[in-house]
Amino acid sequence: MKKLNWGIIGVGWIAHEMADALNQVNGEIYAATAPTAAHLAKFAAEKHVLHTYTNADTMLNDPNVDVVYIATPHTFHYEYIKKALLAGKHVFCEKAITVNAHQFDEVAALARKKNLILSEGFTLYHMPIYKQVKDLINAGKLGEIHMIQVNFGSLKDYDVNNRFFSKELAGGALLDIGGYATAFARYFMDEQPNAVQTMVKFFETGVDEQSGIIMKNTREQMAVMALSMRAKQPKRGSSAHGETHTTLTAGVSADALVYEVQDMQRYIEQGHDDGELALSHDVAHLLDSVRTAWGMRYPFDNK
């Protein structure tokens, strides 16, 4: 696999983990940018970053950068994705790739126009175990999928000033953890759900604290999801079908981000993403459908 020059935007905890994966795959990281020089210098020294920029635009204008990894909070994703694509860079962006479907559709169209790869950091798309399950389903060896159940709960400390609880920063369980659950459900459904039923409990700041979501498509496949960011629950997904149970093992959980890097570089080499962006499209639109049912809007929904 050809080594590519990656540039990282943001140096928070997830950037540290991705940097380790990039070093494992490529042996080095070409560039990183963050507004605080001291944090950036410390990150660069720890993670073998060759070039640093305190201005993201300057890094994006570096002709040697092939692909940009965006590790900022999701309210900044749309802006940086657009800038990176306009600068001719491939983009790998953390979830949620954008805060609404309108933003997603715009950057996806721009990536197609520029003939660039745009990919979202949903780990399950890249884990060997999920690919193996999907291959078995497609080959008809696991029967037809009828029902998918997903539980995802985290326990965020009570803090009305934390970004996870801020409506202005697109907080709430849906964009924080709901994208994972929705991506899991959509990945194993034959087609996009066209019907959504949901109930929600709002946090005092107006964001969603917990919810139950039921989705169904025209093939009568259903997904039932439970989300919470104030109640710890197992992060578990399962599907029910009409055949015998099969136990599978593939890949290593600790290498999850390595698989992401390897897939992204393969996408760039082959010139297409194996349909991954189409799945992200469906997830973005499903998340919007859920919020519409709740009557919950973010300040960003008008742009």
mmCIF file of C-alpha atoms in Angstrom:
data_model
loop_
_atom_site.group_PDB
_atom_site.id
_atom_site.type_symbol
_atom_site.label_atom_id
_atom_site.label_comp_id
_atom_site.label_asym_id
_atom_site.label_seq_id
_atom_site.Cartn_x
_atom_site.Cartn_y
_atom_site.Cartn_z
ATOM 1 C CA MET A 1 0.000 0.000 0.000
ATOM 2 C CA LYS A 2 1.334 3.413 -0.967
ATOM 3 C CA LYS A 3 2.236 5.694 1.920
ATOM 4 C CA LEU A 4 0.175 8.879 1.900
ATOM 5 C CA ASN A 5 0.864 12.212 3.564
ATOM 6 C CA TRP A 6 -1.798 12.843 6.205
ATOM 7 C CA GLY A 7 -2.559 16.179 7.802
ATOM 8 C CA ILE A 8 -4.449 16.236 11.112
ATOM 9 C CA ILE A 9 -6.805 19.037 12.158
ATOM 10 C CA GLY A 10 -7.208 19.079 15.937
ATOM 11 C CA VAL A 11 -5.058 17.424 18.609
ATOM 12 C CA GLY A 12 -7.607 16.150 21.153
ATOM 13 C CA TRP A 13 -7.773 12.618 22.562
ATOM 14 C CA ILE A 14 -9.150 10.986 19.414
ATOM 15 C CA ALA A 15 -6.386 12.612 17.347
ATOM 16 C CA HIS A 16 -3.842 10.992 19.677
ATOM 17 C CA GLU A 17 -5.347 7.571 19.029
ATOM 18 C CA MET A 18 -5.531 8.110 15.283
ATOM 19 C CA ALA A 19 -1.952 9.356 15.251
ATOM 20 C CA ASP A 20 -0.830 6.043 16.736
ATOM 21 C CA ALA A 21 -2.691 4.214 13.967
ATOM 22 C CA LEU A 22 -1.178 6.445 11.272
ATOM 23 C CA ASN A 23 2.299 5.817 12.626
ATOM 24 C CA GLN A 24 1.646 2.069 12.674
ATOM 25 C CA VAL A 25 0.552 2.082 9.026
ATOM 26 C CA ASN A 26 2.805 4.767 7.528
ATOM 27 C CA GLY A 27 5.679 5.151 10.004
ATOM 28 C CA GLU A 28 5.163 8.904 10.309
ATOM 29 C CA ILE A 29 2.634 11.737 10.090
ATOM 30 C CA TYR A 30 3.259 14.523 7.622
ATOM 31 C CA ALA A 31 1.473 17.432 9.315
ATOM 32 C CA ALA A 32 -0.853 18.607 12.081
ATOM 33 C CA THR A 33 -2.590 21.853 12.908
ATOM 34 C CA ALA A 34 -4.078 23.317 16.088
ATOM 35 C CA PRO A 35 -4.467 26.935 17.240
ATOM 36 C CA THR A 36 -2.504 26.495 20.495
ATOM 37 C CA ALA A 37 1.201 26.304 19.712
ATOM 38 C CA ALA A 38 2.186 24.579 22.962
ATOM 39 C CA HIS A 39 -0.400 21.805 22.586
ATOM 40 C CA LEU A 40 0.568 21.385 18.936
ATOM 41 C CA ALA A 41 4.296 21.139 19.715
ATOM 42 C CA LYS A 42 3.689 18.531 22.420
ATOM 43 C CA PHE A 43 1.489 16.494 20.089
ATOM 44 C CA ALA A 44 4.042 16.681 17.271
ATOM 45 C CA ALA A 45 6.879 15.544 19.520
ATOM 46 C CA GLU A 46 4.907 12.610 20.904
ATOM 47 C CA LYS A 47 3.415 11.468 17.597
ATOM 48 C CA HIS A 48 6.288 11.937 15.122
ATOM 49 C CA VAL A 49 4.669 14.759 13.161
ATOM 50 C CA LEU A 50 7.029 16.268 10.588
ATOM 51 C CA HIS A 51 5.346 19.657 10.043
ATOM 52 C CA THR A 52 3.120 21.800 12.260
ATOM 53 C CA TYR A 53 0.823 24.704 11.497
ATOM 54 C CA THR A 54 -1.105 26.890 13.938
ATOM 55 C CA ASN A 55 -3.333 27.937 11.036
ATOM 56 C CA ALA A 56 -5.416 25.216 9.391
ATOM 57 C CA ASP A 57 -5.661 27.082 6.081
ATOM 58 C CA THR A 58 -1.883 27.081 5.786
ATOM 59 C CA MET A 59 -1.731 23.322 6.234
ATOM 60 C CA LEU A 60 -4.540 22.803 3.717
ATOM 61 C CA ASN A 61 -2.584 24.855 1.186
ATOM 62 C CA ASP A 62 0.490 22.632 1.566
ATOM 63 C CA PRO A 63 0.657 20.749 -1.774
ATOM 64 C CA ASN A 64 2.308 17.757 -0.105
ATOM 65 C CA VAL A 65 -0.738 16.926 2.034
ATOM 66 C CA ASP A 66 -2.698 14.104 0.366
ATOM 67 C CA VAL A 67 -5.455 13.426 2.894
ATOM 68 C CA VAL A 68 -6.829 15.359 5.862
ATOM 69 C CA TYR A 69 -8.083 13.818 9.085
ATOM 70 C CA ILE A 70 -10.558 16.046 10.948
ATOM 71 C CA ALA A 71 -10.611 15.438 14.708
ATOM 72 C CA THR A 72 -12.405 18.550 15.928
ATOM 73 C CA PRO A 73 -15.842 18.651 17.628
ATOM 74 C CA HIS A 74 -18.539 18.008 15.016
ATOM 75 C CA THR A 75 -19.760 21.611 14.872
ATOM 76 C CA PHE A 76 -16.547 22.473 12.990
ATOM 77 C CA HIS A 77 -16.588 19.511 10.579
ATOM 78 C CA TYR A 78 -18.617 21.111 7.789
ATOM 79 C CA GLU A 79 -16.340 24.134 7.534
ATOM 80 C CA TYR A 80 -13.126 22.114 7.507
ATOM 81 C CA ILE A 81 -14.442 19.473 5.114
ATOM 82 C CA LYS A 82 -15.359 22.153 2.592
ATOM 83 C CA LYS A 83 -11.998 23.868 2.905
ATOM 84 C CA ALA A 84 -10.092 20.605 2.562
ATOM 85 C CA LEU A 85 -12.052 19.445 -0.485
ATOM 86 C CA LEU A 86 -11.697 22.837 -2.161
ATOM 87 C CA ALA A 87 -7.950 22.555 -1.541
ATOM 88 C CA GLY A 88 -7.955 19.221 -3.383
ATOM 89 C CA LYS A 89 -7.472 16.973 -0.343
ATOM 90 C CA HIS A 90 -9.157 13.678 0.422
ATOM 91 C CA VAL A 91 -10.953 13.817 3.778
ATOM 92 C CA PHE A 92 -11.416 11.349 6.606
ATOM 93 C CA CYS A 93 -13.673 12.945 9.211
ATOM 94 C CA GLU A 94 -14.725 11.851 12.674
ATOM 95 C CA LYS A 95 -18.413 11.260 13.342
ATOM 96 C CA ALA A 96 -20.824 12.919 13.166
ATOM 97 C CA ILE A 97 -19.503 13.950 9.776
ATOM 98 C CA THR A 98 -21.879 16.941 9.771
ATOM 99 C CA VAL A 99 -24.578 18.178 12.161
ATOM 100 C CA ASN A 100 -27.414 17.792 9.640
ATOM 101 C CA ALA A 101 -28.273 16.204 6.306
ATOM 102 C CA HIS A 102 -28.211 19.496 4.392
ATOM 103 C CA GLN A 103 -24.547 20.002 5.295
ATOM 104 C CA PHE A 104 -23.792 16.380 4.427
ATOM 105 C CA ASP A 105 -25.406 16.597 1.002
ATOM 106 C CA GLU A 106 -23.402 19.717 0.191
ATOM 107 C CA VAL A 107 -19.982 18.295 1.090
ATOM 108 C CA ALA A 108 -20.774 14.917 -0.504
ATOM 109 C CA ALA A 109 -21.674 16.657 -3.753
ATOM 110 C CA LEU A 110 -18.471 18.689 -3.553
ATOM 111 C CA ALA A 111 -16.371 15.545 -3.049
ATOM 112 C CA ARG A 112 -17.972 13.950 -6.118
ATOM 113 C CA LYS A 113 -17.406 17.087 -8.164
ATOM 114 C CA LYS A 114 -13.735 17.236 -7.151
ATOM 115 C CA ASN A 115 -13.302 13.448 -7.597
ATOM 116 C CA LEU A 116 -12.064 13.123 -4.004
ATOM 117 C CA ILE A 117 -12.727 10.541 -1.287
ATOM 118 C CA LEU A 118 -14.781 11.744 1.673
ATOM 119 C CA SER A 119 -15.179 9.194 4.452
ATOM 120 C CA GLU A 120 -16.703 9.158 7.946
ATOM 121 C CA GLY A 121 -15.036 7.611 10.979
ATOM 122 C CA PHE A 122 -17.609 4.947 11.811
ATOM 123 C CA THR A 123 -15.398 2.137 13.072
ATOM 124 C CA LEU A 124 -17.865 -0.628 12.247
ATOM 125 C CA TYR A 125 -17.542 0.058 8.511
ATOM 126 C CA HIS A 126 -13.894 -0.989 8.738
ATOM 127 C CA MET A 127 -13.767 -3.807 11.299
ATOM 128 C CA PRO A 128 -13.032 -7.222 9.724
ATOM 129 C CA ILE A 129 -15.694 -8.942 11.852
ATOM 130 C CA TYR A 130 -18.489 -6.749 10.477
ATOM 131 C CA LYS A 131 -17.248 -7.191 6.923
ATOM 132 C CA GLN A 132 -17.254 -10.956 7.432
ATOM 133 C CA VAL A 133 -20.822 -10.899 8.738
ATOM 134 C CA LYS A 134 -21.934 -8.709 5.839
ATOM 135 C CA ASP A 135 -20.297 -11.052 3.326
ATOM 136 C CA LEU A 136 -22.075 -14.053 4.862
ATOM 137 C CA ILE A 137 -25.405 -12.240 4.741
ATOM 138 C CA ASN A 138 -24.876 -11.233 1.118
ATOM 139 C CA ALA A 139 -23.994 -14.834 0.277
ATOM 140 C CA GLY A 140 -27.248 -16.033 1.841
ATOM 141 C CA LYS A 141 -25.460 -18.099 4.499
ATOM 142 C CA LEU A 142 -27.138 -16.447 7.494
ATOM 143 C CA GLY A 143 -30.665 -16.248 6.182
ATOM 144 C CA GLU A 144 -32.675 -13.049 5.861
ATOM 145 C CA ILE A 145 -32.364 -10.272 8.411
ATOM 146 C CA HIS A 146 -35.712 -9.486 10.051
ATOM 147 C CA MET A 147 -34.947 -7.527 13.225
ATOM 148 C CA ILE A 148 -31.989 -5.483 14.461
ATOM 149 C CA GLN A 149 -31.625 -4.310 18.065
ATOM 150 C CA VAL A 150 -29.079 -1.731 19.200
ATOM 151 C CA ASN A 151 -28.362 -0.443 22.706
ATOM 152 C CA PHE A 152 -25.882 2.368 23.258
ATOM 153 C CA GLY A 153 -25.680 4.213 26.556
ATOM 154 C CA SER A 154 -22.992 6.329 28.176
ATOM 155 C CA LEU A 155 -22.942 8.182 31.478
ATOM 156 C CA LYS A 156 -21.917 11.788 30.997
ATOM 157 C CA ASP A 157 -21.347 13.759 34.178
ATOM 158 C CA TYR A 158 -24.020 16.336 34.921
ATOM 159 C CA ASP A 159 -22.641 19.613 33.577
ATOM 160 C CA VAL A 160 -24.891 22.051 31.725
ATOM 161 C CA ASN A 161 -21.776 23.807 30.399
ATOM 162 C CA ASN A 162 -20.322 20.683 28.785
ATOM 163 C CA ARG A 163 -20.523 20.636 24.984
ATOM 164 C CA PHE A 164 -22.383 17.305 25.095
ATOM 165 C CA PHE A 165 -25.338 19.118 26.688
ATOM 166 C CA SER A 166 -25.136 22.298 24.592
ATOM 167 C CA LYS A 167 -27.775 22.853 21.930
ATOM 168 C CA GLU A 168 -25.632 25.591 20.374
ATOM 169 C CA LEU A 169 -22.870 22.987 19.876
ATOM 170 C CA ALA A 170 -25.242 20.304 18.539
ATOM 171 C CA GLY A 171 -25.029 18.280 21.732
ATOM 172 C CA GLY A 172 -27.222 15.381 22.793
ATOM 173 C CA ALA A 173 -27.107 11.616 22.600
ATOM 174 C CA LEU A 174 -28.237 11.394 18.977
ATOM 175 C CA LEU A 175 -25.138 12.938 17.394
ATOM 176 C CA ASP A 176 -22.765 11.743 20.105
ATOM 177 C CA ILE A 177 -23.662 8.042 20.116
ATOM 178 C CA GLY A 178 -26.796 7.707 17.983
ATOM 179 C CA GLY A 179 -24.796 7.812 14.782
ATOM 180 C CA TYR A 180 -23.027 4.594 15.771
ATOM 181 C CA ALA A 181 -26.306 2.844 16.515
ATOM 182 C CA THR A 182 -27.944 4.089 13.316
ATOM 183 C CA ALA A 183 -24.909 3.144 11.235
ATOM 184 C CA PHE A 184 -24.975 -0.376 12.694
ATOM 185 C CA ALA A 185 -28.676 -0.757 11.896
ATOM 186 C CA ARG A 186 -28.373 0.632 8.374
ATOM 187 C CA TYR A 187 -25.268 -1.440 7.599
ATOM 188 C CA PHE A 188 -27.200 -4.673 8.047
ATOM 189 C CA MET A 189 -30.510 -3.590 6.503
ATOM 190 C CA ASP A 190 -31.110 -4.270 2.821
ATOM 191 C CA GLU A 191 -32.312 -0.748 2.142
ATOM 192 C CA GLN A 192 -32.842 2.624 3.764
ATOM 193 C CA PRO A 193 -35.676 2.757 6.333
ATOM 194 C CA ASN A 194 -38.609 4.853 5.152
ATOM 195 C CA ALA A 195 -40.600 4.924 8.408
ATOM 196 C CA VAL A 196 -39.420 6.182 11.814
ATOM 197 C CA GLN A 197 -41.216 6.183 15.176
ATOM 198 C CA THR A 198 -39.526 7.655 18.231
ATOM 199 C CA MET A 199 -39.869 8.990 21.752
ATOM 200 C CA VAL A 200 -37.409 11.271 23.537
ATOM 201 C CA LYS A 201 -36.535 12.625 26.966
ATOM 202 C CA PHE A 202 -34.960 16.055 26.779
ATOM 203 C CA PHE A 203 -32.206 17.331 29.047
ATOM 204 C CA GLU A 204 -32.795 20.696 30.690
ATOM 205 C CA THR A 205 -30.697 22.461 28.031
ATOM 206 C CA GLY A 206 -33.016 21.245 25.269
ATOM 207 C CA VAL A 207 -30.864 18.464 23.801
ATOM 208 C CA ASP A 208 -31.896 14.816 23.768
ATOM 209 C CA GLU A 209 -30.843 12.933 26.893
ATOM 210 C CA GLN A 210 -32.283 9.545 25.949
ATOM 211 C CA SER A 211 -34.543 8.114 23.288
ATOM 212 C CA GLY A 212 -36.133 5.059 21.796
ATOM 213 C CA ILE A 213 -36.203 4.777 17.999
ATOM 214 C CA ILE A 214 -37.914 2.245 15.729
ATOM 215 C CA MET A 215 -37.168 2.182 11.999
ATOM 216 C CA LYS A 216 -38.652 0.057 9.218
ATOM 217 C CA ASN A 217 -37.981 -0.225 5.495
ATOM 218 C CA THR A 218 -40.185 -1.419 2.620
ATOM 219 C CA ARG A 219 -38.847 -4.971 3.027
ATOM 220 C CA GLU A 220 -40.372 -5.023 6.525
ATOM 221 C CA GLN A 221 -36.963 -5.158 8.199
ATOM 222 C CA MET A 222 -37.049 -3.325 11.519
ATOM 223 C CA ALA A 223 -34.442 -1.772 13.792
ATOM 224 C CA VAL A 224 -35.101 -0.926 17.437
ATOM 225 C CA MET A 225 -32.597 1.399 19.123
ATOM 226 C CA ALA A 226 -32.182 2.668 22.702
ATOM 227 C CA LEU A 227 -29.864 5.635 23.338
ATOM 228 C CA SER A 228 -28.864 7.428 26.518
ATOM 229 C CA MET A 229 -26.076 9.717 27.663
ATOM 230 C CA ARG A 230 -27.158 9.740 31.329
ATOM 231 C CA ALA A 231 -27.540 5.990 31.841
ATOM 232 C CA LYS A 232 -24.811 3.446 31.268
ATOM 233 C CA GLN A 233 -25.950 0.447 29.249
ATOM 234 C CA PRO A 234 -24.181 -2.237 27.199
ATOM 235 C CA LYS A 235 -22.985 -1.111 23.780
ATOM 236 C CA ARG A 236 -24.596 -3.994 21.974
ATOM 237 C CA GLY A 237 -26.018 -4.686 18.553
ATOM 238 C CA SER A 238 -27.688 -7.875 17.358
ATOM 239 C CA SER A 239 -29.734 -9.108 14.427
ATOM 240 C CA ALA A 240 -32.333 -11.836 14.208
ATOM 241 C CA HIS A 241 -32.863 -14.107 11.207
ATOM 242 C CA GLY A 242 -34.334 -17.453 10.348
ATOM 243 C CA GLU A 243 -31.258 -19.671 10.361
ATOM 244 C CA THR A 244 -28.858 -21.233 12.876
ATOM 245 C CA HIS A 245 -26.487 -19.121 14.934
ATOM 246 C CA THR A 246 -22.869 -18.833 13.825
ATOM 247 C CA THR A 247 -19.861 -17.768 15.917
ATOM 248 C CA LEU A 248 -17.285 -15.654 14.065
ATOM 249 C CA THR A 249 -13.912 -14.211 14.972
ATOM 250 C CA ALA A 250 -11.952 -11.730 12.874
ATOM 251 C CA GLY A 251 -9.684 -8.786 13.502
ATOM 252 C CA VAL A 252 -8.504 -7.195 16.740
ATOM 253 C CA SER A 253 -10.488 -4.475 18.516
ATOM 254 C CA ALA A 254 -7.302 -2.660 19.517
ATOM 255 C CA ASP A 255 -6.499 -2.161 15.816
ATOM 256 C CA ALA A 256 -9.824 -0.505 14.978
ATOM 257 C CA LEU A 257 -8.267 2.777 13.862
ATOM 258 C CA VAL A 258 -5.554 0.960 11.930
ATOM 259 C CA TYR A 259 -8.305 -0.651 9.863
ATOM 260 C CA GLU A 260 -9.795 2.808 9.277
ATOM 261 C CA VAL A 261 -6.480 4.162 7.988
ATOM 262 C CA GLN A 262 -5.881 1.135 5.778
ATOM 263 C CA ASP A 263 -9.359 1.336 4.261
ATOM 264 C CA MET A 264 -9.108 5.066 3.631
ATOM 265 C CA GLN A 265 -5.802 4.657 1.824
ATOM 266 C CA ARG A 266 -7.236 1.772 -0.177
ATOM 267 C CA TYR A 267 -10.241 3.910 -1.131
ATOM 268 C CA ILE A 268 -7.904 6.604 -2.425
ATOM 269 C CA GLU A 269 -5.810 4.120 -4.403
ATOM 270 C CA GLN A 270 -8.811 2.421 -6.013
ATOM 271 C CA GLY A 271 -10.749 5.645 -6.596
ATOM 272 C CA HIS A 272 -13.969 4.676 -4.785
ATOM 273 C CA ASP A 273 -15.088 3.956 -1.225
ATOM 274 C CA ASP A 274 -16.958 0.639 -1.578
ATOM 275 C CA GLY A 275 -20.241 2.497 -1.052
ATOM 276 C CA GLU A 276 -19.396 3.805 2.415
ATOM 277 C CA LEU A 277 -20.410 7.430 1.757
ATOM 278 C CA ALA A 278 -23.808 6.228 0.591
ATOM 279 C CA LEU A 279 -24.302 4.616 4.014
ATOM 280 C CA SER A 280 -23.247 7.851 5.722
ATOM 281 C CA HIS A 281 -25.799 9.663 3.552
ATOM 282 C CA ASP A 282 -28.546 7.367 4.828
ATOM 283 C CA VAL A 283 -27.438 7.791 8.445
ATOM 284 C CA ALA A 284 -27.358 11.593 8.168
ATOM 285 C CA HIS A 285 -30.869 11.657 6.729
ATOM 286 C CA LEU A 286 -32.189 9.207 9.333
ATOM 287 C CA LEU A 287 -30.783 11.329 12.148
ATOM 288 C CA ASP A 288 -32.525 14.355 10.660
ATOM 289 C CA SER A 289 -35.791 12.407 10.445
ATOM 290 C CA VAL A 290 -35.542 11.524 14.134
ATOM 291 C CA ARG A 291 -34.900 15.118 15.171
ATOM 292 C CA THR A 292 -37.782 16.295 12.977
ATOM 293 C CA ALA A 293 -40.085 13.870 14.784
ATOM 294 C CA TRP A 294 -38.904 15.338 18.083
ATOM 295 C CA GLY A 295 -39.286 18.920 16.902
ATOM 296 C CA MET A 296 -35.657 19.558 17.914
ATOM 297 C CA ARG A 297 -33.567 21.928 15.845
ATOM 298 C CA TYR A 298 -29.956 23.037 16.084
ATOM 299 C CA PRO A 299 -28.867 26.613 15.324
ATOM 300 C CA PHE A 300 -26.978 25.137 12.344
ATOM 301 C CA ASP A 301 -30.077 23.712 10.663
ATOM 302 C CA ASN A 302 -30.559 26.821 8.544
ATOM 303 C CA LYS A 303 -27.145 26.452 6.933
#
